[in-house]
Coordinates of C-alpha atoms in Angstrom, one line a residue:
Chain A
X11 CA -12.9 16.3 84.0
X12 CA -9.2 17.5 83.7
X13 CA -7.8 19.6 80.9
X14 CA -5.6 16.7 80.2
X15 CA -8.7 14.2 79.8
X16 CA -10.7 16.7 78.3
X17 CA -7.8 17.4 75.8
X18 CA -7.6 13.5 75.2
X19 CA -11.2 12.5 75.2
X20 CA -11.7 15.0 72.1
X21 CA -8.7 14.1 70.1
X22 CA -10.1 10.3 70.6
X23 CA -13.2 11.3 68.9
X24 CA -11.3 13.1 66.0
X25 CA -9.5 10.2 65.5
X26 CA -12.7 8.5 65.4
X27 CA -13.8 10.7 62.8
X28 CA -10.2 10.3 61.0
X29 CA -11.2 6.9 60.8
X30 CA -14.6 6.8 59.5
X31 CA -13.1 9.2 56.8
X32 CA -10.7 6.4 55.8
X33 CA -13.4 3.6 55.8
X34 CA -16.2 5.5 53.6
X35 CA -13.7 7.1 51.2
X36 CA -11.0 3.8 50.6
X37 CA -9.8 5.3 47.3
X38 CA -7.3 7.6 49.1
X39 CA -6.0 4.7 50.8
X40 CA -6.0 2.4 48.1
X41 CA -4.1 4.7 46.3
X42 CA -1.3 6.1 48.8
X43 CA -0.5 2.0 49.2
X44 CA -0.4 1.3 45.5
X45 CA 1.9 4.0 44.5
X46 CA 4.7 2.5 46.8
X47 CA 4.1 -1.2 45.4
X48 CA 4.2 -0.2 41.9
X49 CA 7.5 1.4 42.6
X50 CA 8.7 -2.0 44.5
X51 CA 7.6 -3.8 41.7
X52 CA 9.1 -1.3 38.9
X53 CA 12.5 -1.2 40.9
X54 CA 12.7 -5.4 41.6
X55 CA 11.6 -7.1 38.9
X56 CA 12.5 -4.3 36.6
X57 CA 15.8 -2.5 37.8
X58 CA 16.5 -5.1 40.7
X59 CA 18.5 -7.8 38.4
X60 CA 20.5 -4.6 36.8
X61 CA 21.0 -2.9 40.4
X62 CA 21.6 -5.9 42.6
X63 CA 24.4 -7.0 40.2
X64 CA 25.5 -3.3 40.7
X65 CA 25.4 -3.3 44.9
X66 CA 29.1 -4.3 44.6
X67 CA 31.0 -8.1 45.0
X68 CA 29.1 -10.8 46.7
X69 CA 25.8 -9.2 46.0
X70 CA 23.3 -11.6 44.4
X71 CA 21.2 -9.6 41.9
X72 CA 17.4 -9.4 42.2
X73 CA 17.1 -11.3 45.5
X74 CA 19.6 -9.0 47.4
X75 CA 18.2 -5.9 45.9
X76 CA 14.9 -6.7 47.2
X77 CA 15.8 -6.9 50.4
X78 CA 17.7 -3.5 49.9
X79 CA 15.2 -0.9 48.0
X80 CA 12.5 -2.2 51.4
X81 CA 13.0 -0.1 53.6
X82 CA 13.4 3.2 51.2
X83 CA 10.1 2.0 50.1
X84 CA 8.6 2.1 53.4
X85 CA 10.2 5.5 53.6
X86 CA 8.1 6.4 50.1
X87 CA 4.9 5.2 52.2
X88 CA 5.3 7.5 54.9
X89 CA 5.9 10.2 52.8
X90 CA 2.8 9.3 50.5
X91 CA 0.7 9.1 53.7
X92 CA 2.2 12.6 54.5
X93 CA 1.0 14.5 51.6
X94 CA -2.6 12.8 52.1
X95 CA -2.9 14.3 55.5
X96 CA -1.9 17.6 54.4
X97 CA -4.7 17.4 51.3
X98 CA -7.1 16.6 53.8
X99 CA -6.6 19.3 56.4
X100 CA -6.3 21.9 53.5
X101 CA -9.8 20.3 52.8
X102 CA -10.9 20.9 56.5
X103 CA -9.4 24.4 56.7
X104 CA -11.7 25.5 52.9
X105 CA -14.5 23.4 53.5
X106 CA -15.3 25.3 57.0
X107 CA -16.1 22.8 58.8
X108 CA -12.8 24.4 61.5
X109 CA -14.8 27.4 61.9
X110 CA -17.8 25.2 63.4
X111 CA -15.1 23.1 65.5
X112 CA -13.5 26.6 66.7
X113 CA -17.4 27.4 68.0
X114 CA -17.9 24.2 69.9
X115 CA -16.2 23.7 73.6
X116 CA -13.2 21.1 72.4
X117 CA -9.9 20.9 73.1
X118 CA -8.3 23.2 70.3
X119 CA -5.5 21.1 69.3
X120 CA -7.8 18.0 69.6
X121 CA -8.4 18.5 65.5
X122 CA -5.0 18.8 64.5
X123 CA -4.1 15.6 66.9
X124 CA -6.7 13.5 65.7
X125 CA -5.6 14.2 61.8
X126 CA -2.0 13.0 62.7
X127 CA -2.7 9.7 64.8
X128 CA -5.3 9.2 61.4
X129 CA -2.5 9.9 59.9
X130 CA -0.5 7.3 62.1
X131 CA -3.1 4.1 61.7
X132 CA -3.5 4.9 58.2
X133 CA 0.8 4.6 57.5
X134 CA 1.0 1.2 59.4
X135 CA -2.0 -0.1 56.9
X136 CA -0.1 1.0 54.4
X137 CA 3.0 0.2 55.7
X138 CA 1.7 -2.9 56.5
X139 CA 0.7 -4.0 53.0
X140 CA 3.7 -3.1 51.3
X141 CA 5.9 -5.2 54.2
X142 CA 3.5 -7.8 52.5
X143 CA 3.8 -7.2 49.0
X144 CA 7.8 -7.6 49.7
X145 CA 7.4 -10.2 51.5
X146 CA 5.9 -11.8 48.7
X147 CA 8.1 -11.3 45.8
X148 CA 11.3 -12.3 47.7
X149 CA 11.9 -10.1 51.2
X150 CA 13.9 -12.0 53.4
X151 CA 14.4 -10.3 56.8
X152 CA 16.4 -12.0 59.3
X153 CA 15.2 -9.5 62.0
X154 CA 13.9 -11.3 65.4
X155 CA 10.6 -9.8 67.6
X156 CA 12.2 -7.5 69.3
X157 CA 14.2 -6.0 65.8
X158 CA 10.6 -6.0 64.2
X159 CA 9.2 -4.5 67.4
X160 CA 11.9 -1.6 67.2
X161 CA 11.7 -1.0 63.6
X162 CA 7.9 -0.7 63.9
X163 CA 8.5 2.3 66.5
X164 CA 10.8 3.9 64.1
X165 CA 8.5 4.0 61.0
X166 CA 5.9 5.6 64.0
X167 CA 8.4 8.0 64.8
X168 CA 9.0 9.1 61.1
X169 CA 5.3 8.8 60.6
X170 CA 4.7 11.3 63.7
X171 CA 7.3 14.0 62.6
X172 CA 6.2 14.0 59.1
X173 CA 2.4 14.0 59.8
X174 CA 2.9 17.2 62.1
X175 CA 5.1 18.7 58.9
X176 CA 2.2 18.2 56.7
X177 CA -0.1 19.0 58.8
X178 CA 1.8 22.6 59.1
X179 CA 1.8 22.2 55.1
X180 CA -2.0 21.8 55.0
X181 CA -2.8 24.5 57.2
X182 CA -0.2 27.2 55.6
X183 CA -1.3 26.3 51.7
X184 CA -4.0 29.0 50.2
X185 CA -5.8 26.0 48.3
X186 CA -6.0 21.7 48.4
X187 CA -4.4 21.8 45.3
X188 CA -1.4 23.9 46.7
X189 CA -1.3 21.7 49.6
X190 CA -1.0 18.2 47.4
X191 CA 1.8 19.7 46.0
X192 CA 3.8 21.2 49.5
X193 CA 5.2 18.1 50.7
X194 CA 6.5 16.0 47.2
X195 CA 10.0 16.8 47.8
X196 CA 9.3 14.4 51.2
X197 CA 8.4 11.3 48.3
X198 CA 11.6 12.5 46.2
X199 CA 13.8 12.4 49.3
X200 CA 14.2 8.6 49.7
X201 CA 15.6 8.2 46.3
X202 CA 18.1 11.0 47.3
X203 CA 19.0 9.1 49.7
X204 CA 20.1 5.5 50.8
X205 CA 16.9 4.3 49.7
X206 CA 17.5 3.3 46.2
X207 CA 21.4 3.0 46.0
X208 CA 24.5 3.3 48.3
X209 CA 25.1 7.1 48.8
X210 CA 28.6 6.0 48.3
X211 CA 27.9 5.2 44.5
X212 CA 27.0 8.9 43.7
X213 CA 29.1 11.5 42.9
X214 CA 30.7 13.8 45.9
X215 CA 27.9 16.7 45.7
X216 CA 25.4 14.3 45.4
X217 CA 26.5 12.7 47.7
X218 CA 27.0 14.9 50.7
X219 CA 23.5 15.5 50.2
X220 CA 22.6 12.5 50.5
X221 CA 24.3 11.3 53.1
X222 CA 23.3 14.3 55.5
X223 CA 19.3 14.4 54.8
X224 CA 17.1 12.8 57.3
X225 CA 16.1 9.9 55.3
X226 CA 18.9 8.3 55.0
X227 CA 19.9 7.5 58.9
X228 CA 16.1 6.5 59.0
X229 CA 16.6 4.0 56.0
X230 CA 19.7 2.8 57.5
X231 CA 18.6 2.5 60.9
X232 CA 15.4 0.5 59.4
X233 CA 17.7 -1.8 57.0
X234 CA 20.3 -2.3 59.9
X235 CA 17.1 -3.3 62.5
X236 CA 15.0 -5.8 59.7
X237 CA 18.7 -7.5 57.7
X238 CA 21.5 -7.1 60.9
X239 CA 23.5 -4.3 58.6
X240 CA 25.6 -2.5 61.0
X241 CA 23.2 0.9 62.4
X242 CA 26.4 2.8 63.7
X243 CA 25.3 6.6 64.6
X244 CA 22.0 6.3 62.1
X245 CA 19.8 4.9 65.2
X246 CA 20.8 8.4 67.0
X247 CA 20.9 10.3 63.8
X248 CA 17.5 9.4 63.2
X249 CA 15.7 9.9 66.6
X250 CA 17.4 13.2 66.5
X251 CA 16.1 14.2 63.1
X252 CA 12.4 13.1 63.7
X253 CA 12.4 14.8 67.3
X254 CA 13.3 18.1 65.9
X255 CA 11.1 17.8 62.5
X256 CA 8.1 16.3 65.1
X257 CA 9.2 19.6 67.2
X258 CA 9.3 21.8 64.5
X259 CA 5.8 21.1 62.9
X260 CA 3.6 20.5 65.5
X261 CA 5.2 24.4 67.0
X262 CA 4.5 25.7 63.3
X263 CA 0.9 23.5 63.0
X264 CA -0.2 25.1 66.3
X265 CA 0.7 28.4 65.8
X266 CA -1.2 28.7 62.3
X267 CA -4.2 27.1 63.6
X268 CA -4.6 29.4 65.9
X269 CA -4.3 32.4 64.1
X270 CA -6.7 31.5 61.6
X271 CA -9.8 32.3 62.6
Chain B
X28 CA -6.7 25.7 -6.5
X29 CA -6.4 21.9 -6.2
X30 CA -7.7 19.7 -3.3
X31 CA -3.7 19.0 -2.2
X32 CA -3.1 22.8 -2.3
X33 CA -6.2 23.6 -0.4
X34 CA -4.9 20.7 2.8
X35 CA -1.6 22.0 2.5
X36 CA -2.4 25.1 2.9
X37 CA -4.8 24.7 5.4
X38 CA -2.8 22.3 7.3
X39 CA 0.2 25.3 7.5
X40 CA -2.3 27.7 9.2
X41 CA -3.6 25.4 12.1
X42 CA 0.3 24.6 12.0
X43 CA 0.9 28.0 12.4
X44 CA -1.9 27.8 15.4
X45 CA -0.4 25.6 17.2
X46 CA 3.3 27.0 17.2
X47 CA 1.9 30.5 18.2
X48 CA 0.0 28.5 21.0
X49 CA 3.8 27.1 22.2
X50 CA 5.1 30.3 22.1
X51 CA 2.7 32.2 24.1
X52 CA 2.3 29.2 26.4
X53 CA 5.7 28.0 27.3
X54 CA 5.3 26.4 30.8
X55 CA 3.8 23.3 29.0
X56 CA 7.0 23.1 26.3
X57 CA 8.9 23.7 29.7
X58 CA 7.6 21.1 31.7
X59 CA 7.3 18.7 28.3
X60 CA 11.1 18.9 28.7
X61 CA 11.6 19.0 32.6
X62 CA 10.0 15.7 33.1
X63 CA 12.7 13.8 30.9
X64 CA 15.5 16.0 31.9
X65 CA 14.8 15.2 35.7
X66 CA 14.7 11.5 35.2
X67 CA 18.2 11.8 33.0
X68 CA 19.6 13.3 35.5
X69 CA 18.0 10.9 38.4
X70 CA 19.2 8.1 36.6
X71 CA 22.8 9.1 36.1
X72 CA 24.1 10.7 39.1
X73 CA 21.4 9.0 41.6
X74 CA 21.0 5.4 40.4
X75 CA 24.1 5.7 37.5
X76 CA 26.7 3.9 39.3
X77 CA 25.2 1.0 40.3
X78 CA 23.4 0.5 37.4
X79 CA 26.5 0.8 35.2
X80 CA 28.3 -1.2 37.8
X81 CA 25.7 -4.2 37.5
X82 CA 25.1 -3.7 33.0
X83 CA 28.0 -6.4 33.2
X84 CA 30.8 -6.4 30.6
X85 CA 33.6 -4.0 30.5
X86 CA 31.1 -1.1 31.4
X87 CA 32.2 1.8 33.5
X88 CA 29.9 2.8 35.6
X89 CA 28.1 5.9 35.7
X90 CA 30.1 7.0 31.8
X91 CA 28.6 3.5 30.5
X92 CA 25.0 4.3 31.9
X93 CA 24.6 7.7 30.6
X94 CA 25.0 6.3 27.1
X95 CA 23.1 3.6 28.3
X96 CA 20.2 5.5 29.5
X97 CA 19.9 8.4 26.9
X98 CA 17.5 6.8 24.0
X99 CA 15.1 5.3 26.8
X100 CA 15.1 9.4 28.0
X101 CA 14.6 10.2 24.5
X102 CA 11.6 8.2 24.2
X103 CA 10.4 9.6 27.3
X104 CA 10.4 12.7 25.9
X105 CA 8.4 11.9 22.8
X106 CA 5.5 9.9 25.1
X107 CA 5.7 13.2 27.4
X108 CA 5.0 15.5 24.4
X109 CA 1.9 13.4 23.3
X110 CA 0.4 13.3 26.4
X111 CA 0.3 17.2 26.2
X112 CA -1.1 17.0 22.4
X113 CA -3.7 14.5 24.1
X114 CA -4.6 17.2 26.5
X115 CA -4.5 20.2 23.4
X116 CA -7.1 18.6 21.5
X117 CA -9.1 17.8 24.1
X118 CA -9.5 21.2 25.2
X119 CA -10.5 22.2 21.3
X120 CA -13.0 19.8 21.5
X121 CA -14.0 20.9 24.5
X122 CA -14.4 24.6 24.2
X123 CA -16.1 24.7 20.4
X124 CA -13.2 26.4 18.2
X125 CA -13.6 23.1 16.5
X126 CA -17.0 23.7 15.9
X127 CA -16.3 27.1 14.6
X128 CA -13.7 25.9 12.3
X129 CA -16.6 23.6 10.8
X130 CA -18.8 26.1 9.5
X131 CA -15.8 27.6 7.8
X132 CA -14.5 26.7 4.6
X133 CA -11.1 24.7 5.3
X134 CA -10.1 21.0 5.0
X135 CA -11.5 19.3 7.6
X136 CA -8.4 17.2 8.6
X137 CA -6.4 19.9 8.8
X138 CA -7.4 21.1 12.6
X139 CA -5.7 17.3 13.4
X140 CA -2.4 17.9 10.9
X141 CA -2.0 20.9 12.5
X142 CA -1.9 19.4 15.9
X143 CA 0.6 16.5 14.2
X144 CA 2.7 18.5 12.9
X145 CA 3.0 20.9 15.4
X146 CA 3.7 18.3 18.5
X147 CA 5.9 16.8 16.1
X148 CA 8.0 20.5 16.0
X149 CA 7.6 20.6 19.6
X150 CA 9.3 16.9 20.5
X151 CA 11.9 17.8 18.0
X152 CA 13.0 20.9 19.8
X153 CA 12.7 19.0 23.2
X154 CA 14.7 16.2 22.1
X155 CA 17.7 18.7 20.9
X156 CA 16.9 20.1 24.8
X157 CA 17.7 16.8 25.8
X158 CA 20.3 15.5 24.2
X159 CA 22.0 18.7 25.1
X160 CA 21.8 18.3 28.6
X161 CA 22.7 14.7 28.2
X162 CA 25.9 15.4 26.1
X163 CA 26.6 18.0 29.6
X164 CA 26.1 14.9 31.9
X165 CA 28.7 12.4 30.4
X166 CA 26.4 10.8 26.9
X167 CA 29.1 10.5 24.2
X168 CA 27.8 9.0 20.7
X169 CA 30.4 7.6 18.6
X170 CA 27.9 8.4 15.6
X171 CA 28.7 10.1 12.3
X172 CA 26.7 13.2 10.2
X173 CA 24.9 10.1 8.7
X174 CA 24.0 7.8 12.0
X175 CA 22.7 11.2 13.4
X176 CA 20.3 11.7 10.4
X177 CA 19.0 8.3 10.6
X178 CA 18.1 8.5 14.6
X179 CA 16.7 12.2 14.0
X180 CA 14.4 10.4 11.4
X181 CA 13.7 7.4 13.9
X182 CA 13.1 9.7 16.3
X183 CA 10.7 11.8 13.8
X184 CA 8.5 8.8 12.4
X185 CA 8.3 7.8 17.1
X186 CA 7.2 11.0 17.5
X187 CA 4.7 11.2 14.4
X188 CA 3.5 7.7 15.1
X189 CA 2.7 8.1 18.8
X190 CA 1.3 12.1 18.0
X191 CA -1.6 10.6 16.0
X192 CA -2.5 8.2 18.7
X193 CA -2.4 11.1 21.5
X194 CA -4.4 12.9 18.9
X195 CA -7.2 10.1 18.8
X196 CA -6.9 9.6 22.7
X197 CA -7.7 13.3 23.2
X198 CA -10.9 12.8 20.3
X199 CA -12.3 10.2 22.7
X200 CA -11.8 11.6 25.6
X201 CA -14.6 13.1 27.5
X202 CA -12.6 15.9 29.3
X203 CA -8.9 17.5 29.3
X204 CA -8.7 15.9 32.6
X205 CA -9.3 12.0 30.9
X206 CA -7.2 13.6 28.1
X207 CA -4.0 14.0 30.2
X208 CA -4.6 10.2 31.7
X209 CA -4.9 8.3 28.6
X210 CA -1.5 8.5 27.3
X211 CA 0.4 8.0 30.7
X212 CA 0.9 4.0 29.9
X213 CA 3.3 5.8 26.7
X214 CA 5.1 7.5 29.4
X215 CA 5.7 4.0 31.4
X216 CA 6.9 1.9 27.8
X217 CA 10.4 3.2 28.4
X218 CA 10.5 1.3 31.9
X219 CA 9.2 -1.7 30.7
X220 CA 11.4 -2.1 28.1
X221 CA 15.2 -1.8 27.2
X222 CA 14.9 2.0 28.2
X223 CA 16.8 1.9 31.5
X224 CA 18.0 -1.7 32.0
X225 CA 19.0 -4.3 29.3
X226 CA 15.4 -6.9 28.4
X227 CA 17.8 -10.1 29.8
X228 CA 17.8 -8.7 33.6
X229 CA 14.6 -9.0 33.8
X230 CA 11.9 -11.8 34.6
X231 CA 10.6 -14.2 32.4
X232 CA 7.4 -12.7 31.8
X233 CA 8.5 -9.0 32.2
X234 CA 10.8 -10.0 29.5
X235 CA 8.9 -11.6 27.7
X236 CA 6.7 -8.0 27.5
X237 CA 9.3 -6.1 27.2
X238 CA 11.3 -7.4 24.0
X239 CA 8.1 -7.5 22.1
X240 CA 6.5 -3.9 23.1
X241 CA 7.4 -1.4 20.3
X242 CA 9.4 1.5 22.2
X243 CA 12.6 -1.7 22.4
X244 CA 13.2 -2.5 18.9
X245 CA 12.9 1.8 18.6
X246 CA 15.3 2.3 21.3
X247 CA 17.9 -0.4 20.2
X248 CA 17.4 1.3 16.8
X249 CA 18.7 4.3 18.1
X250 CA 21.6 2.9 20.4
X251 CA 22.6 1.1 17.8
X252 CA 23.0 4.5 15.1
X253 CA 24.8 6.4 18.2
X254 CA 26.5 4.2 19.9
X255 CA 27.2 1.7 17.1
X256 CA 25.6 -1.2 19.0
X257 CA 24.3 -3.7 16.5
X258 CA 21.0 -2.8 15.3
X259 CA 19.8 -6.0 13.5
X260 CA 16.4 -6.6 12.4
X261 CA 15.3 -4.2 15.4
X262 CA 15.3 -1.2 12.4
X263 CA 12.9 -3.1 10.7
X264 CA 10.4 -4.0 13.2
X265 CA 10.5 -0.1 14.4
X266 CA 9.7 1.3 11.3
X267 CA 6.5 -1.5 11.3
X268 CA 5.7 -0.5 14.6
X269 CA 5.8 3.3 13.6
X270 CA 4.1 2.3 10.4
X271 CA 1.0 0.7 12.2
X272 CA 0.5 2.8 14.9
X273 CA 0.6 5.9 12.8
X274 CA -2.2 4.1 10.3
X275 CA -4.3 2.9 12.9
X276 CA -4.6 6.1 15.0
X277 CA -5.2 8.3 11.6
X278 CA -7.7 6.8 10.7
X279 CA -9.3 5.9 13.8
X280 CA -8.3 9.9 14.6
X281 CA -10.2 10.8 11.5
X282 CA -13.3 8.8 12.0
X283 CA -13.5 10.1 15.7
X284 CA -13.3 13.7 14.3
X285 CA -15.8 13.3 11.5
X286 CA -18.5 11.5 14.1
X287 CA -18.4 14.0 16.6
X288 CA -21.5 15.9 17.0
X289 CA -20.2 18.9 18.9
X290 CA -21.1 21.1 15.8

C-alpha cells in the first residue's frame, strides 16, 4: 500500500470516528445550528422590518432583509462549526488519547484531517438546516443548479480554511476552555462585515475594515451566487482569502502537532 | 437598640461586604459594563445607519439611532448586573459563609439587602459608564435637571426590581454555574421589546409580546423623560411592573433563604 493510500485510508477512519462523535454526542450539534437560527430569527422578525426599510429606496422591509442577513448567517455557521472543532481537538490533545495515536503506525496528519472533513460534514448539516429555517420564514433565492452548486463549494471552501485555523487554535491553546474562546472573533467577523448591513452604511474607519476582511468578499460572493447581485472581484477576493487562511493553518496545524509530543 | 436599627445596621455591613467585594474584584464590574458598551457601540456604528435610515419619519440615521438605541442599552445593563448578583449569591450559598452568618447574631435578611443594595450601587455606577460612552458616540437628551432625576429613579426602582429576582434565582439555584443561566432571558427583554427597534416593525405575535413584556413601558418611560417623547400611561404601568416584580421576588427571595437547610 502507497504512502498516499495509506495516508488516505487512515484519515477515512478518523473521519469515521469524527462522525460517530457527532452521532452519540448530538448536543454539540444541536447547539452550533441553533445559535445561527436564533440570530436569523432575532435579526428578521425582530430587526428585519426596521433594517429592510433601512437597505435604501426600493427595498421592501422584512421580506428583502431576509433574503439579505442569509448568507452572513451561513457565514455565523461556519464560524460556530469552527470554534467546535477547535474545543474538540483541545479535548483530544488533554485527554491523551494523541499520545496513543502518535504510538500506533497511522498516517500522522490522518488525525488532524479527519477532525476537519468532521468538521466539513458537520458545517453542511448545519449549514443545511439553517438554508431551511430561511427558507421557511421567507428566503427567496432566485439562484439556478449550477448557482446553488457553486455557492455550495464556496461555503466548503470557507468551511476548509477555517477548520484548518481552528484546528491550529485547538492545538496551540493550554486548556479546552482557552480554546472555546480562540476563534470568537471568527463569529463577530460577519457582523463586521457585509453580513448584517451594507459596509457602505458605516462610518469610514469602520468601514475600511469592513470592507477589507475576508468575510465580506465571501458574503458577497455567496449573496451575488444564491439572489443574482453583481459578485465583481469578491468571487476572486474570496478564493484568494480562503486559499491563504486554508494555507496558513493547516502549515501552522501541522507544525504544532508535530512538536508536541 | 430597636429591631429597625438592628436591619439597618446590619443591612450597612453586608452592604459594606459586597462593595469591598467590587473593589477587590473588578473584572466582573468590568465586564458588567463591557457587555452593554459593546452592543452600544455595535448597534450605532455597525447596524446605526440602516436602522436609523428605516425608524421612518424625519430620523437621521445613525444621530436618530443612538438616541434611539441608548435606554434599550441601559436596560441591558441593569439585566447584565443581575445576572452577576444571581451568580454572587449563589456562590454564598454555595461555599457556607451564609451558614456562618446564621449562627451569628445579625438580622437574617440582611445577607440579601446587602446583595440589593449593593448590585443596585453597582448598576448605578455602570449606567453613568454608559451613558458616558453613549453621550461620546452621538446620544443627545434634550432632558432637564428634573427629567434626569426622574429616569435615574426609573432606572433605580429597574434595577431594584430585577436585583431581587436575580437574588431569588441565585437562592434556587443549585450551582453558580445554573446561577449565571437563569437570568439570561433578562438579558434578551431588551431585544424583544422596544429596546432596539420600534414594537410596530415587528410581527403580529412578536408584537403582540413585545408591547406587553415589562422592560417596553420602562424603556418608553425613559425615552420619553430624555428625549421628550410622550410618555403616556407607559410611567404608570412601569412603576406596576417594578412594583410586582420587586414584591414577588422578596418574598419569594426570603422564603427561599429561610428554607434552606445548608446550616
Amino acid at each position: 500500500m502507497s504512502t498516499l493510500s495509506l495516508a488516505l485510508s487512515d484519515s477515512a477512519t478518523m473521519v469515521r470516528r469524527q462522525v460517530k462523535h457527532m452521532r452519540r454526542y448530538p448536543s454539540l450539534t444541536l447547539q452550533l445550528i441553533g445559535v445561527p437560527v436564533l440570530f436569523l430569527l432575532l435579526f428578521v422578525y425582530v430587526f428585519g422590518g426596521t433594517l429592510g426599510d433601512g437597505l435604501g429606496p426600493g427595498s421592501g422591509g422584512r421580506g428583502a432583509y431576509v433574503d439579505y442577513v442569509t448568507p452572513g448567517i451561513l457565514m455565523m455557521a461556519v464560524a460556530a462549526v469552527a470554534q467546535g472543532t477547535a474545543i474538540s481537538v483541545a479535548m483530544d490533545m488533554t485527554e491523551g488519547i494523541v499520545a496513543r495515536f502518535k504510538s500506533m503506525a497511522i498516517a500522522r496528519v490522518s488525525v488532524l484531517t479527519g477532525h476537519v472533513l468532521g468538521a466539513v460534514l458537520q458545517t453542511f448539516v448545519a449549514v443545511g438546516a439553517v438554508v431551511a429555517v430561511a427558507l421557511a420564514i421567507g428566503f427567496r433565492p432566485n439562484a439556478n443548479v449550477v448557482e446553488w452548486l457553486a455557492a455550495a463549494g464556496v461555503v466548503a471552501m470557507v468551511t476548509f480554511a477555517l477548520t484548518w485555523m481552528s484546528v491550529a487554535m485547538g492545538l496551540v491553546a493550554k486548556t479546552v476552555e482557552s480554546a472555546s474562546n480562540l476563534p470568537m472573533p471568527l463569529v463577530f467577523l460577519p457582523f463586521l462585515g457585509s453580513g448584517f448591513v451594507p459596509t457602505d452604511s458605516m462610518p469610514a474607519g469602520l468601514r475600511w475594515f469592513a470592507e477589507y476582511q475576508p468575510f465580506t468578499p465571501i458574503i458577497e460572493t455567496i449573496r451575488g451566487l444564491l439572489l443574482g447581485t453583481a459578485i465583481g472581484t469578491s468571487g476572486i477576493a474570496a478564493t484568494a482569502w480562503c486559499a491563504g487562511i486554508a494555507l496558513a493553518g493547516y502549515l501552522w496545524a501541522k507544525r504544532l502537532y508535530n512538536r508536541q509530543s | 437598640m430597636t429591631t429597625l436599627a438592628l436591619a439597618v445596621r446590619d443591612s450597612g455591613t453586608m452592604l459594606r461586604r459586597n462593595l469591598l467585594r467590587m473593589r477587590r474584584y473588578p473584572s466582573l464590574t468590568f465586564m458588567l459594563i463591557g457587555m452593554p458598551v459593546i452592543f452600544l457601540l455595535l448597534f450605532v456604528y455597525v447596524f446605526g445607519g440602516t436602522l436609523g435610515n428605516g425608524l421612518g419619519g424625519p430620523s437621521g440615521g445613525r444621530a436618530a439611532y443612538a438616541n434611539y438605541v441608548v435606554p434599550g442599552i441601559l436596560l441591558m445593563a441593569i439585566a447584565g448586573t443581575a445576572q452577576g448578583t444571581a451568580l454572587s449569591v449563589a456562590m454564598d450559598m454555595s461555599e457556607g459563609i451564609v451558614a456562618r452568618f446564621r449562627t451569628m447574631a445579625i438580622f437574617r435578611p440582611s445577607v440579601l439587602t446587602g446583595h440589593v443594595l449593593g448590585a443596585v450601587v453597582q448598576t448605578m455606577l455602570g449606567l453613568a459608564v454608559v451613558v458616558g460612552v453613549a453621550l461620546l458616540v452621538g446620544f443627545r437628551p434634550d432632558a432637564g435637571a428634573v427629567e434626569w432625576a426622574a429616569a435615574a429613579g426609573v432606572l433605580a426602582m429597574t434595577a431594584f426590581a430585577l436585583t431581587w429576582l436575580s437574588v431569588a434565582l441565585g437562592l434556587v439555584a443549585d450551582s453558580p454555574e445554573t446561577a449565571s443561566n437563569l437570568p439570561m432571558p433578562l438579558v434578551l427583554l431588551p431585544f424583544l421589546g422596544s429596546g432596539f427597534v420600534p414594537t410596530e416593525s415587528m410581527p403580529t405575535a412578536v408584537r403582540w409580546f413585545a408591547e406587553y413584556q415589562p422592560f417596553t413601558p420602562i424603556m418608553e418611560t425613559l425615552r420619553g423623560l430624555l428625549l421628550g417623547t410622550g410618555v403616556g400611561h407607559h410611567a404608570i404601568a412601569a412603576v406596576a411592573w417594578c412594583a410586582a416584580i420587586t414584591a414577588v421576588c422578596f418574598w419569594w427571595a426570603k422564603a427561599l433563604y429561610n428554607r434552606d437547610t445548608t446550616s
